[in-house]
């Protein structure tokens, strides 16, 4: 973990992915999981120990070696307390790194509305009220069957164009921010978090939000033009 001959490149990698509605990690961060990174590291250390148990000490006089007194590398290592301490130190660093990744990942949960919220319900609220309602406002509307006192912005099917502009600007700005996210982050020097898949999924979600409002705006313009055409046709008659 530490002595890597001045090579600062991380030696392990964990992938962060969005599998709606949750964020997952491969290998996972659960210290008790048999498919987690802790279990993988412990198995790797066990394999190293087992390799030492299979290797004979080189500095032995072959004619004097018998099956009863043959010495393996593990015989030299198993009674050394510093080896046990080193293994404990490695596992502690692994667990600390995973905890840091867990905290780092929680910072992205402020964007969870992008994949959790119902997009069509959000669009309906924005078209009716000019914005999305708070949870308390939404509950009040449901409880009072639309008589909570929250005023719609109009009586028509579509809101003013300024409402579309506000929403599109918000999501386009957010898209620019996400493009600036770091794809990789290194923890404790040896463990890299690969967020490429997560970042790609979040950008895909934002694109869906942008398309949602663009398509509704297009329908608004198309219907308005059709109404204008119908009016002109009637006027000619």
Coordinates of C-alpha atoms in Angstrom, one line a residue:
X1 CA 0.0 0.0 0.0
X2 CA 2.8 2.4 0.9
X3 CA 6.1 1.0 -0.4
X4 CA 5.7 1.0 -4.2
X5 CA 9.1 2.3 -5.2
X6 CA 7.9 5.9 -5.7
X7 CA 5.2 4.7 -8.1
X8 CA 2.3 6.9 -7.2
X9 CA -0.2 5.3 -9.6
X10 CA -3.1 3.6 -7.7
X11 CA -3.0 -0.2 -7.8
X12 CA -6.8 -0.9 -7.3
X13 CA -9.9 0.5 -8.7
X14 CA -13.6 0.7 -7.7
X15 CA -16.3 1.6 -10.2
X16 CA -19.2 3.9 -9.2
X17 CA -22.4 3.3 -11.2
X18 CA -26.0 4.5 -11.2
X19 CA -28.5 1.7 -11.2
X20 CA -31.7 3.6 -10.7
X21 CA -32.8 4.4 -8.2
X22 CA -29.6 3.7 -6.3
X23 CA -25.8 4.3 -6.7
X24 CA -23.8 1.1 -6.6
X25 CA -20.1 0.3 -6.4
X26 CA -18.1 -2.5 -8.0
X27 CA -16.5 -4.0 -5.9
X28 CA -19.0 -2.9 -3.2
X29 CA -18.1 -1.0 -0.1
X30 CA -19.8 -3.2 2.5
X31 CA -17.0 -4.6 4.8
X32 CA -19.2 -7.7 5.4
X33 CA -20.0 -8.6 1.8
X34 CA -18.4 -11.5 0.1
X35 CA -18.5 -9.5 -3.1
X36 CA -16.9 -6.5 -1.5
X37 CA -13.5 -4.9 -1.7
X38 CA -12.6 -5.8 1.9
X39 CA -13.3 -9.5 1.2
X40 CA -11.3 -9.3 -2.0
X41 CA -8.3 -7.7 -0.2
X42 CA -8.4 -10.3 2.6
X43 CA -8.4 -13.1 0.0
X44 CA -5.5 -11.5 -1.8
X45 CA -3.5 -11.4 1.4
X46 CA -4.4 -15.0 2.1
X47 CA -3.1 -16.0 -1.4
X48 CA 0.2 -14.2 -0.7
X49 CA 0.5 -16.1 2.6
X50 CA -0.3 -19.4 0.9
X51 CA 2.3 -18.7 -1.7
X52 CA 4.9 -18.3 1.0
X53 CA 3.8 -21.7 2.4
X54 CA 4.5 -23.3 -0.9
X55 CA 8.0 -21.9 -1.4
X56 CA 11.0 -23.7 0.0
X57 CA 13.8 -21.8 1.6
X58 CA 16.5 -21.5 -1.0
X59 CA 19.5 -21.4 1.4
X60 CA 19.3 -25.1 2.4
X61 CA 21.7 -27.9 1.7
X62 CA 19.6 -30.3 -0.6
X63 CA 21.3 -33.5 0.5
X64 CA 20.3 -32.8 4.1
X65 CA 16.7 -31.9 3.4
X66 CA 14.0 -34.4 4.2
X67 CA 10.2 -34.0 4.2
X68 CA 10.3 -33.8 7.9
X69 CA 12.7 -30.9 8.3
X70 CA 12.2 -28.9 5.1
X71 CA 11.9 -25.2 5.7
X72 CA 9.4 -23.0 3.9
X73 CA 9.3 -19.2 3.7
X74 CA 6.1 -19.2 5.8
X75 CA 7.9 -21.0 8.6
X76 CA 10.1 -17.9 8.9
X77 CA 7.2 -15.5 8.7
X78 CA 4.5 -16.9 10.8
X79 CA 6.1 -16.1 14.2
X80 CA 7.0 -12.6 13.3
X81 CA 4.5 -10.2 14.9
X82 CA 5.5 -7.4 12.5
X83 CA 3.9 -9.4 9.7
X84 CA 0.6 -9.7 11.5
X85 CA 0.8 -6.0 12.3
X86 CA 1.5 -5.1 8.7
X87 CA -1.6 -7.1 7.6
X88 CA -3.7 -5.3 10.2
X89 CA -2.4 -1.9 9.0
X90 CA -3.2 -2.8 5.4
X91 CA -6.8 -3.7 6.2
X92 CA -7.2 -0.6 8.3
X93 CA -6.1 1.6 5.4
X94 CA -8.4 -0.3 3.1
X95 CA -11.4 0.3 5.4
X96 CA -10.5 4.0 5.8
X97 CA -10.2 4.4 2.0
X98 CA -13.7 2.8 1.6
X99 CA -15.2 5.0 4.2
X100 CA -13.7 8.0 2.4
X101 CA -15.3 6.8 -0.9
X102 CA -18.6 6.4 0.9
X103 CA -18.5 9.9 2.2
X104 CA -17.4 11.2 -1.2
X105 CA -20.3 9.4 -2.9
X106 CA -22.9 10.8 -0.5
X107 CA -22.0 14.3 -1.8
X108 CA -23.5 13.4 -5.1
X109 CA -26.9 12.5 -3.6
X110 CA -28.0 16.2 -3.9
X111 CA -28.5 15.3 -7.6
X112 CA -30.6 12.2 -6.8
X113 CA -33.8 14.1 -7.8
X114 CA -32.6 13.8 -11.4
X115 CA -33.3 10.1 -11.5
X116 CA -35.8 9.8 -8.6
X117 CA -38.4 12.4 -9.5
X118 CA -41.2 11.5 -11.9
X119 CA -40.4 13.7 -14.9
X120 CA -43.9 13.9 -16.3
X121 CA -45.4 14.9 -12.9
X122 CA -42.7 17.6 -12.6
X123 CA -43.5 18.9 -16.0
X124 CA -47.2 19.0 -15.1
X125 CA -46.5 21.0 -12.0
X126 CA -44.3 23.5 -13.7
X127 CA -46.8 24.0 -16.5
X128 CA -49.6 24.6 -13.9
X129 CA -47.7 26.6 -11.2
X130 CA -44.6 27.8 -13.0
X131 CA -42.4 25.8 -10.7
X132 CA -42.2 22.4 -8.9
X133 CA -44.1 22.3 -5.6
X134 CA -42.5 21.6 -2.3
X135 CA -43.4 18.3 -0.6
X136 CA -45.6 20.2 1.9
X137 CA -47.4 22.1 -0.9
X138 CA -47.9 18.9 -2.8
X139 CA -49.4 17.2 0.2
X140 CA -51.7 20.1 0.8
X141 CA -52.9 20.1 -2.8
X142 CA -53.7 16.4 -2.5
X143 CA -55.4 16.7 0.9
X144 CA -57.5 19.7 0.0
X145 CA -58.1 18.5 -3.6
X146 CA -56.6 21.5 -5.3
X147 CA -58.0 24.1 -2.8
X148 CA -54.8 24.7 -0.8
X149 CA -54.5 28.3 -2.0
X150 CA -51.5 27.7 -4.4
X151 CA -52.4 29.7 -7.4
X152 CA -51.9 28.4 -11.0
X153 CA -50.0 30.8 -13.3
X154 CA -52.8 30.6 -15.9
X155 CA -55.8 28.9 -17.3
X156 CA -54.4 27.5 -20.5
X157 CA -52.7 24.2 -21.2
X158 CA -49.3 25.7 -21.6
X159 CA -47.4 28.2 -19.4
X160 CA -45.6 31.4 -20.7
X161 CA -42.5 30.7 -22.8
X162 CA -40.4 32.3 -19.9
X163 CA -41.2 29.2 -17.8
X164 CA -39.7 26.9 -20.4
X165 CA -36.7 29.2 -20.7
X166 CA -36.1 29.2 -16.9
X167 CA -36.3 25.4 -16.7
X168 CA -34.2 24.8 -19.8
X169 CA -31.5 27.2 -18.6
X170 CA -31.4 25.5 -15.2
X171 CA -30.9 22.0 -16.7
X172 CA -28.4 23.2 -19.3
X173 CA -26.4 25.0 -16.7
X174 CA -26.4 21.8 -14.6
X175 CA -25.3 19.8 -17.6
X176 CA -22.3 22.1 -18.0
X177 CA -21.5 21.6 -14.3
X178 CA -21.6 17.8 -14.5
X179 CA -19.3 17.9 -17.6
X180 CA -16.7 19.5 -15.3
X181 CA -16.8 16.7 -12.8
X182 CA -13.6 14.7 -12.3
X183 CA -13.9 11.2 -13.7
X184 CA -11.4 9.7 -11.4
X185 CA -10.5 10.3 -7.7
X186 CA -7.7 8.6 -5.8
X187 CA -7.9 7.7 -2.1
X188 CA -4.9 7.0 0.1
X189 CA -2.7 6.8 -3.0
X190 CA -3.5 3.1 -3.8
X191 CA -7.3 3.1 -4.5
X192 CA -8.9 4.9 -7.5
X193 CA -12.6 5.6 -7.8
X194 CA -13.8 5.5 -11.4
X195 CA -16.9 7.6 -11.8
X196 CA -17.1 7.5 -15.6
X197 CA -20.2 5.3 -15.6
X198 CA -22.0 7.4 -12.9
X199 CA -21.1 10.6 -14.7
X200 CA -22.4 9.3 -18.0
X201 CA -25.7 8.2 -16.4
X202 CA -26.2 11.5 -14.7
X203 CA -25.6 13.4 -18.0
X204 CA -28.1 11.0 -19.7
X205 CA -30.7 11.9 -17.0
X206 CA -30.1 15.6 -17.5
X207 CA -30.5 15.1 -21.3
X208 CA -33.9 13.5 -20.7
X209 CA -35.0 16.5 -18.6
X210 CA -33.9 18.9 -21.3
X211 CA -35.6 16.9 -24.0
X212 CA -38.8 16.8 -21.9
X213 CA -39.1 20.5 -21.8
X214 CA -37.9 21.0 -25.4
X215 CA -40.5 18.6 -26.8
X216 CA -43.3 20.2 -24.8
X217 CA -42.2 23.6 -26.0
X218 CA -42.2 22.4 -29.5
X219 CA -45.7 21.1 -29.1
X220 CA -46.7 24.4 -27.6
X221 CA -45.4 26.3 -30.6
X222 CA -46.9 23.8 -33.0
X223 CA -50.3 24.1 -31.4
X224 CA -50.1 27.8 -31.4
X225 CA -49.2 28.0 -35.0
X226 CA -52.1 25.6 -35.8
X227 CA -54.5 27.8 -33.9
X228 CA -53.2 30.8 -35.8
X229 CA -53.6 29.0 -39.1
X230 CA -57.1 27.9 -38.2
X231 CA -58.0 31.5 -37.3
X232 CA -56.6 32.8 -40.6
X233 CA -58.5 30.2 -42.5
X234 CA -61.8 31.2 -40.7
X235 CA -61.1 34.8 -41.3
X236 CA -60.8 34.2 -45.1
X237 CA -64.1 32.6 -45.1

